[in-house]
């Protein structure tokens, strides 16, 4: 895909004297990048881009950031089996806006309560479809049994296939058997299946390759140098220092007291259309 070489290049600084890019352009770029990576099932990259979009600091959250936050939560369910705590610099209104929505109910039931997850999907199908998140919902639902089984390995040493099926919401033992074999082959779990249907779980063997360690160390050194350089550049920015001092004196000034309906309005960033993109990730 033509967009991948562009998305793979990290953006750390933008020289505004050479372009007319705005804060809104940053949101759109990372939202679109998250959409591309999610469509390709590259979940780690999709998570990173949606998080940057949703958590970019601003006076009030934009409509596109709420849409990115919903997709971020669903991508994390697929990739981690749970949602992760958002960065501390996220606008506090975004998590509050997500509470009480079908997404929040789905997240709270994930992954063990598969019957309830299906019920949520049936009840709020129109909501997920209208916001173009139906594909991510289906993929999260498909991954739910795998995450439930992985949770079981942390609690039990042995279980019968029928007990595993009951726990993950699959009544067909042959289907559970096939799922276990697939997870063992893909190294998602370490287990041994007996002829009587007993499954013995064990800790996966730890494997370290010298090349992998060297690569990780090189990446860490590169990122450390980059962060140090950015910190030095930021510390010399008069605009940044002035804003930091102002926020320190009045921490609540940046919230701006906007009414809730304006908080999720795209008009705050010069946009008035819906940010539910026309993509279903199927």
Tab-separated table of C-alpha atoms in Angstrom:
chain	number	residue	atom	x	y	z
A	1	UNK	CA	0.000	0.000	0.000
A	2	UNK	CA	1.328	3.389	-1.036
A	3	UNK	CA	0.600	4.981	2.360
A	4	UNK	CA	2.779	2.603	4.390
A	5	UNK	CA	6.201	4.161	3.618
A	6	UNK	CA	4.797	7.546	4.683
A	7	UNK	CA	3.207	6.199	7.867
A	8	UNK	CA	6.370	4.298	8.789
A	9	UNK	CA	8.376	7.534	8.983
A	10	UNK	CA	8.072	8.917	12.538
A	11	UNK	CA	7.125	12.578	12.897
A	12	UNK	CA	8.773	14.313	15.841
A	13	UNK	CA	8.877	17.979	14.852
A	14	UNK	CA	7.084	20.150	12.296
A	15	UNK	CA	8.596	23.376	11.001
A	16	UNK	CA	5.595	25.683	10.648
A	17	UNK	CA	7.688	28.133	8.629
A	18	UNK	CA	7.809	25.579	5.803
A	19	UNK	CA	4.151	24.530	5.831
A	20	UNK	CA	0.675	25.615	6.874
A	21	UNK	CA	-0.119	22.441	8.851
A	22	UNK	CA	-2.526	22.841	11.761
A	23	UNK	CA	-3.443	20.941	14.905
A	24	UNK	CA	-6.408	19.496	13.012
A	25	UNK	CA	-4.070	18.103	10.333
A	26	UNK	CA	-2.232	16.187	13.050
A	27	UNK	CA	-5.500	14.594	14.206
A	28	UNK	CA	-6.624	13.703	10.693
A	29	UNK	CA	-3.232	12.223	9.764
A	30	UNK	CA	-3.033	9.903	12.758
A	31	UNK	CA	-6.709	8.945	12.564
A	32	UNK	CA	-6.318	8.008	8.891
A	33	UNK	CA	-3.092	6.143	9.691
A	34	UNK	CA	-4.869	4.158	12.377
A	35	UNK	CA	-7.595	3.269	9.872
A	36	UNK	CA	-5.003	2.007	7.379
A	37	UNK	CA	-3.158	-0.128	9.926
A	38	UNK	CA	-6.409	-1.521	11.368
A	39	UNK	CA	-7.577	-2.513	7.888
A	40	UNK	CA	-4.274	-4.404	7.489
A	41	UNK	CA	-4.678	-5.983	10.965
A	42	UNK	CA	-1.419	-4.406	12.114
A	43	UNK	CA	-2.805	-3.832	15.574
A	44	UNK	CA	0.250	-2.414	17.341
A	45	UNK	CA	0.650	0.351	14.765
A	46	UNK	CA	-3.103	1.004	14.648
A	47	UNK	CA	-3.148	1.331	18.436
A	48	UNK	CA	-0.281	3.833	18.351
A	49	UNK	CA	-1.882	6.043	15.705
A	50	UNK	CA	-5.356	6.041	17.268
A	51	UNK	CA	-3.814	6.863	20.662
A	52	UNK	CA	-1.891	9.826	19.247
A	53	UNK	CA	-5.072	11.148	17.653
A	54	UNK	CA	-7.296	10.592	20.697
A	55	UNK	CA	-4.798	11.857	23.260
A	56	UNK	CA	-3.279	14.875	21.512
A	57	UNK	CA	-3.590	17.715	24.040
A	58	UNK	CA	-6.102	20.446	23.299
A	59	UNK	CA	-8.422	22.891	25.005
A	60	UNK	CA	-11.426	20.644	24.307
A	61	UNK	CA	-11.642	17.218	22.639
A	62	UNK	CA	-12.671	17.210	18.993
A	63	UNK	CA	-15.232	14.883	17.448
A	64	UNK	CA	-12.512	13.000	15.572
A	65	UNK	CA	-10.747	12.296	18.876
A	66	UNK	CA	-13.845	10.633	20.328
A	67	UNK	CA	-14.103	8.434	17.225
A	68	UNK	CA	-10.406	7.565	17.522
A	69	UNK	CA	-10.863	6.744	21.224
A	70	UNK	CA	-13.646	4.247	20.392
A	71	UNK	CA	-11.505	2.556	17.759
A	72	UNK	CA	-8.509	2.570	20.095
A	73	UNK	CA	-10.504	0.649	22.721
A	74	UNK	CA	-11.646	-1.965	20.200
A	75	UNK	CA	-8.143	-2.405	18.765
A	76	UNK	CA	-6.791	-2.932	22.277
A	77	UNK	CA	-9.410	-5.629	22.944
A	78	UNK	CA	-8.246	-7.437	19.812
A	79	UNK	CA	-4.541	-6.927	20.470
A	80	UNK	CA	-4.350	-7.244	24.277
A	81	UNK	CA	-7.650	-8.803	25.336
A	82	UNK	CA	-8.424	-5.715	27.408
A	83	UNK	CA	-8.253	-1.951	27.272
A	84	UNK	CA	-5.179	-0.216	28.647
A	85	UNK	CA	-5.169	2.890	30.853
A	86	UNK	CA	-4.967	5.975	28.628
A	87	UNK	CA	-2.036	8.377	28.978
A	88	UNK	CA	-2.353	10.904	31.785
A	89	UNK	CA	-2.375	13.782	29.308
A	90	UNK	CA	-5.616	12.634	27.653
A	91	UNK	CA	-8.442	15.144	27.963
A	92	UNK	CA	-10.493	13.992	31.002
A	93	UNK	CA	-13.769	14.451	29.128
A	94	UNK	CA	-12.999	11.709	26.590
A	95	UNK	CA	-13.186	8.731	29.006
A	96	UNK	CA	-16.311	10.272	30.533
A	97	UNK	CA	-17.949	10.580	27.120
A	98	UNK	CA	-17.298	6.890	26.456
A	99	UNK	CA	-18.959	5.763	29.693
A	100	UNK	CA	-22.574	4.732	29.373
A	101	UNK	CA	-22.202	3.975	25.653
A	102	UNK	CA	-22.535	0.510	24.062
A	103	UNK	CA	-18.742	0.511	23.734
A	104	UNK	CA	-18.308	0.797	27.499
A	105	UNK	CA	-20.768	-2.069	28.095
A	106	UNK	CA	-18.959	-4.211	25.515
A	107	UNK	CA	-15.562	-3.482	27.083
A	108	UNK	CA	-16.766	-4.355	30.583
A	109	UNK	CA	-18.141	-7.720	29.425
A	110	UNK	CA	-15.026	-8.649	27.436
A	111	UNK	CA	-13.817	-11.378	26.992
A	112	UNK	CA	-15.441	-13.958	29.301
A	113	UNK	CA	-19.131	-13.127	28.892
A	114	UNK	CA	-19.468	-14.181	25.267
A	115	UNK	CA	-23.249	-14.552	25.413
A	116	UNK	CA	-23.580	-11.019	26.741
A	117	UNK	CA	-21.185	-9.753	24.080
A	118	UNK	CA	-23.390	-11.201	21.360
A	119	UNK	CA	-26.435	-9.684	23.032
A	120	UNK	CA	-24.766	-6.260	23.066
A	121	UNK	CA	-23.912	-6.644	19.388
A	122	UNK	CA	-27.512	-7.528	18.508
A	123	UNK	CA	-28.986	-4.722	20.624
A	124	UNK	CA	-26.636	-1.980	19.426
A	125	UNK	CA	-25.883	-3.274	15.948
A	126	UNK	CA	-27.196	-0.070	14.355
A	127	UNK	CA	-24.915	2.097	16.531
A	128	UNK	CA	-21.779	0.128	15.669
A	129	UNK	CA	-22.736	0.041	11.989
A	130	UNK	CA	-23.495	3.765	11.790
A	131	UNK	CA	-20.113	4.610	13.326
A	132	UNK	CA	-18.296	2.166	11.033
A	133	UNK	CA	-16.981	0.059	13.921
A	134	UNK	CA	-18.891	-3.118	13.162
A	135	UNK	CA	-15.870	-4.846	11.624
A	136	UNK	CA	-13.738	-4.205	14.702
A	137	UNK	CA	-16.575	-5.418	16.948
A	138	UNK	CA	-16.833	-8.695	15.000
A	139	UNK	CA	-13.070	-9.246	15.155
A	140	UNK	CA	-12.998	-8.544	18.898
A	141	UNK	CA	-15.845	-11.014	19.372
A	142	UNK	CA	-13.971	-13.627	17.340
A	143	UNK	CA	-10.863	-13.171	19.520
A	144	UNK	CA	-12.790	-13.372	22.810
A	145	UNK	CA	-12.511	-17.187	23.285
A	146	UNK	CA	-8.756	-17.035	22.731
A	147	UNK	CA	-8.328	-14.361	25.383
A	148	UNK	CA	-10.585	-16.298	27.769
A	149	UNK	CA	-8.438	-19.406	27.348
A	150	UNK	CA	-5.270	-17.414	27.916
A	151	UNK	CA	-6.761	-16.133	31.160
A	152	UNK	CA	-7.485	-19.734	32.216
A	153	UNK	CA	-3.811	-20.670	31.797
A	154	UNK	CA	-2.938	-18.146	34.506
A	155	UNK	CA	-5.324	-19.819	36.985
A	156	UNK	CA	-5.381	-23.560	36.257
A	157	UNK	CA	-2.768	-26.229	35.628
A	158	UNK	CA	-5.218	-28.765	34.171
A	159	UNK	CA	-8.763	-28.551	32.833
A	160	UNK	CA	-11.051	-30.788	30.832
A	161	UNK	CA	-12.069	-29.629	27.371
A	162	UNK	CA	-15.713	-29.522	28.440
A	163	UNK	CA	-14.862	-27.163	31.316
A	164	UNK	CA	-12.886	-24.939	28.963
A	165	UNK	CA	-15.793	-24.869	26.515
A	166	UNK	CA	-18.218	-23.937	29.272
A	167	UNK	CA	-15.905	-21.159	30.459
A	168	UNK	CA	-15.432	-19.596	27.017
A	169	UNK	CA	-18.987	-20.118	25.810
A	170	UNK	CA	-18.398	-22.885	23.217
A	171	UNK	CA	-20.582	-25.983	23.591
A	172	UNK	CA	-18.973	-28.060	20.824
A	173	UNK	CA	-15.959	-29.927	22.273
A	174	UNK	CA	-14.509	-30.541	18.800
A	175	UNK	CA	-14.509	-26.804	18.200
A	176	UNK	CA	-12.751	-26.238	21.525
A	177	UNK	CA	-10.212	-28.955	20.654
A	178	UNK	CA	-9.483	-27.345	17.284
A	179	UNK	CA	-9.142	-23.923	18.899
A	180	UNK	CA	-6.679	-25.241	21.489
A	181	UNK	CA	-4.564	-26.935	18.832
A	182	UNK	CA	-4.474	-23.748	16.784
A	183	UNK	CA	-3.413	-21.695	19.822
A	184	UNK	CA	-0.684	-24.220	20.657
A	185	UNK	CA	0.624	-24.174	17.071
A	186	UNK	CA	0.689	-20.369	17.042
A	187	UNK	CA	2.474	-20.323	20.459
A	188	UNK	CA	-0.356	-18.354	22.063
A	189	UNK	CA	-0.418	-20.933	24.864
A	190	UNK	CA	1.771	-23.817	25.977
A	191	UNK	CA	-0.335	-26.902	26.696
A	192	UNK	CA	-0.617	-30.650	26.203
A	193	UNK	CA	-3.842	-32.449	25.246
A	194	UNK	CA	-4.483	-35.958	26.591
A	195	UNK	CA	-6.621	-38.639	24.986
A	196	UNK	CA	-9.217	-38.362	27.771
A	197	UNK	CA	-9.777	-34.694	26.993
A	198	UNK	CA	-7.639	-33.281	29.787
A	199	UNK	CA	-5.593	-30.200	28.951
A	200	UNK	CA	-2.390	-29.562	30.933
A	201	UNK	CA	-1.136	-25.989	30.789
A	202	UNK	CA	2.492	-25.016	31.271
A	203	UNK	CA	4.608	-21.895	31.095
A	204	UNK	CA	5.887	-21.172	27.581
A	205	UNK	CA	9.632	-21.639	27.118
A	206	UNK	CA	11.586	-18.410	27.135
A	207	UNK	CA	13.626	-17.885	23.983
A	208	UNK	CA	16.080	-15.064	23.421
A	209	UNK	CA	18.078	-14.582	20.255
A	210	UNK	CA	21.184	-12.423	20.380
A	211	UNK	CA	20.068	-10.589	17.240
A	212	UNK	CA	16.743	-9.702	18.883
A	213	UNK	CA	18.471	-8.377	22.000
A	214	UNK	CA	20.912	-6.314	19.935
A	215	UNK	CA	18.058	-4.869	17.892
A	216	UNK	CA	16.068	-3.899	20.983
A	217	UNK	CA	19.113	-2.277	22.590
A	218	UNK	CA	19.884	-0.329	19.413
A	219	UNK	CA	16.280	0.890	19.223
A	220	UNK	CA	16.357	1.917	22.887
A	221	UNK	CA	19.573	3.880	22.398
A	222	UNK	CA	18.170	5.572	19.300
A	223	UNK	CA	14.955	6.546	21.072
A	224	UNK	CA	16.872	7.784	24.111
A	225	UNK	CA	19.035	10.039	21.949
A	226	UNK	CA	15.976	11.311	20.107
A	227	UNK	CA	14.105	12.125	23.322
A	228	UNK	CA	17.135	13.888	24.762
A	229	UNK	CA	17.427	16.047	21.631
A	230	UNK	CA	13.725	16.892	21.652
A	231	UNK	CA	13.883	17.793	25.347
A	232	UNK	CA	16.770	20.166	24.696
A	233	UNK	CA	14.931	21.806	21.812
A	234	UNK	CA	11.728	22.152	23.847
A	235	UNK	CA	13.552	23.658	26.797
A	236	UNK	CA	14.744	26.462	24.495
A	237	UNK	CA	11.238	27.222	23.212
A	238	UNK	CA	10.006	30.512	24.669
A	239	UNK	CA	6.420	29.701	23.658
A	240	UNK	CA	6.507	26.347	25.466
A	241	UNK	CA	8.036	27.851	28.611
A	242	UNK	CA	5.440	30.638	28.666
A	243	UNK	CA	2.567	28.153	28.338
A	244	UNK	CA	4.048	25.853	30.964
A	245	UNK	CA	4.322	28.706	33.448
A	246	UNK	CA	0.759	29.817	32.691
A	247	UNK	CA	-0.657	26.308	33.211
A	248	UNK	CA	1.330	25.947	36.423
A	249	UNK	CA	-0.207	29.140	37.783
A	250	UNK	CA	-3.747	28.259	36.638
A	251	UNK	CA	-4.096	24.464	35.952
A	252	UNK	CA	-7.788	24.749	35.087
A	253	UNK	CA	-7.410	27.495	32.498
A	254	UNK	CA	-6.996	25.127	29.539
A	255	UNK	CA	-10.382	23.461	30.023
A	256	UNK	CA	-12.037	26.742	28.897
A	257	UNK	CA	-15.423	25.933	30.422
A	258	UNK	CA	-16.997	24.924	27.099
A	259	UNK	CA	-20.442	23.317	27.260
A	260	UNK	CA	-20.549	19.549	26.751
A	261	UNK	CA	-22.234	19.773	23.341
A	262	UNK	CA	-19.344	21.944	22.124
A	263	UNK	CA	-16.770	19.536	23.502
A	264	UNK	CA	-17.645	16.869	20.953
A	265	UNK	CA	-18.372	19.276	18.118
A	266	UNK	CA	-16.141	19.172	15.085
A	267	UNK	CA	-16.697	22.938	14.742
A	268	UNK	CA	-14.141	23.486	17.486
A	269	UNK	CA	-11.449	22.530	14.987
A	270	UNK	CA	-13.057	23.937	11.892
A	271	UNK	CA	-14.871	20.769	10.809
A	272	UNK	CA	-18.591	20.091	10.794
A	273	UNK	CA	-18.918	16.628	9.315
A	274	UNK	CA	-18.946	13.159	10.854
A	275	UNK	CA	-15.671	11.402	11.487
A	276	UNK	CA	-17.119	7.894	11.254
A	277	UNK	CA	-15.108	6.744	8.253
A	278	UNK	CA	-16.606	4.527	5.595
A	279	UNK	CA	-14.626	1.401	6.433
A	280	UNK	CA	-15.787	-1.744	8.221
A	281	UNK	CA	-12.484	-3.684	8.591
A	282	UNK	CA	-14.074	-6.915	7.412
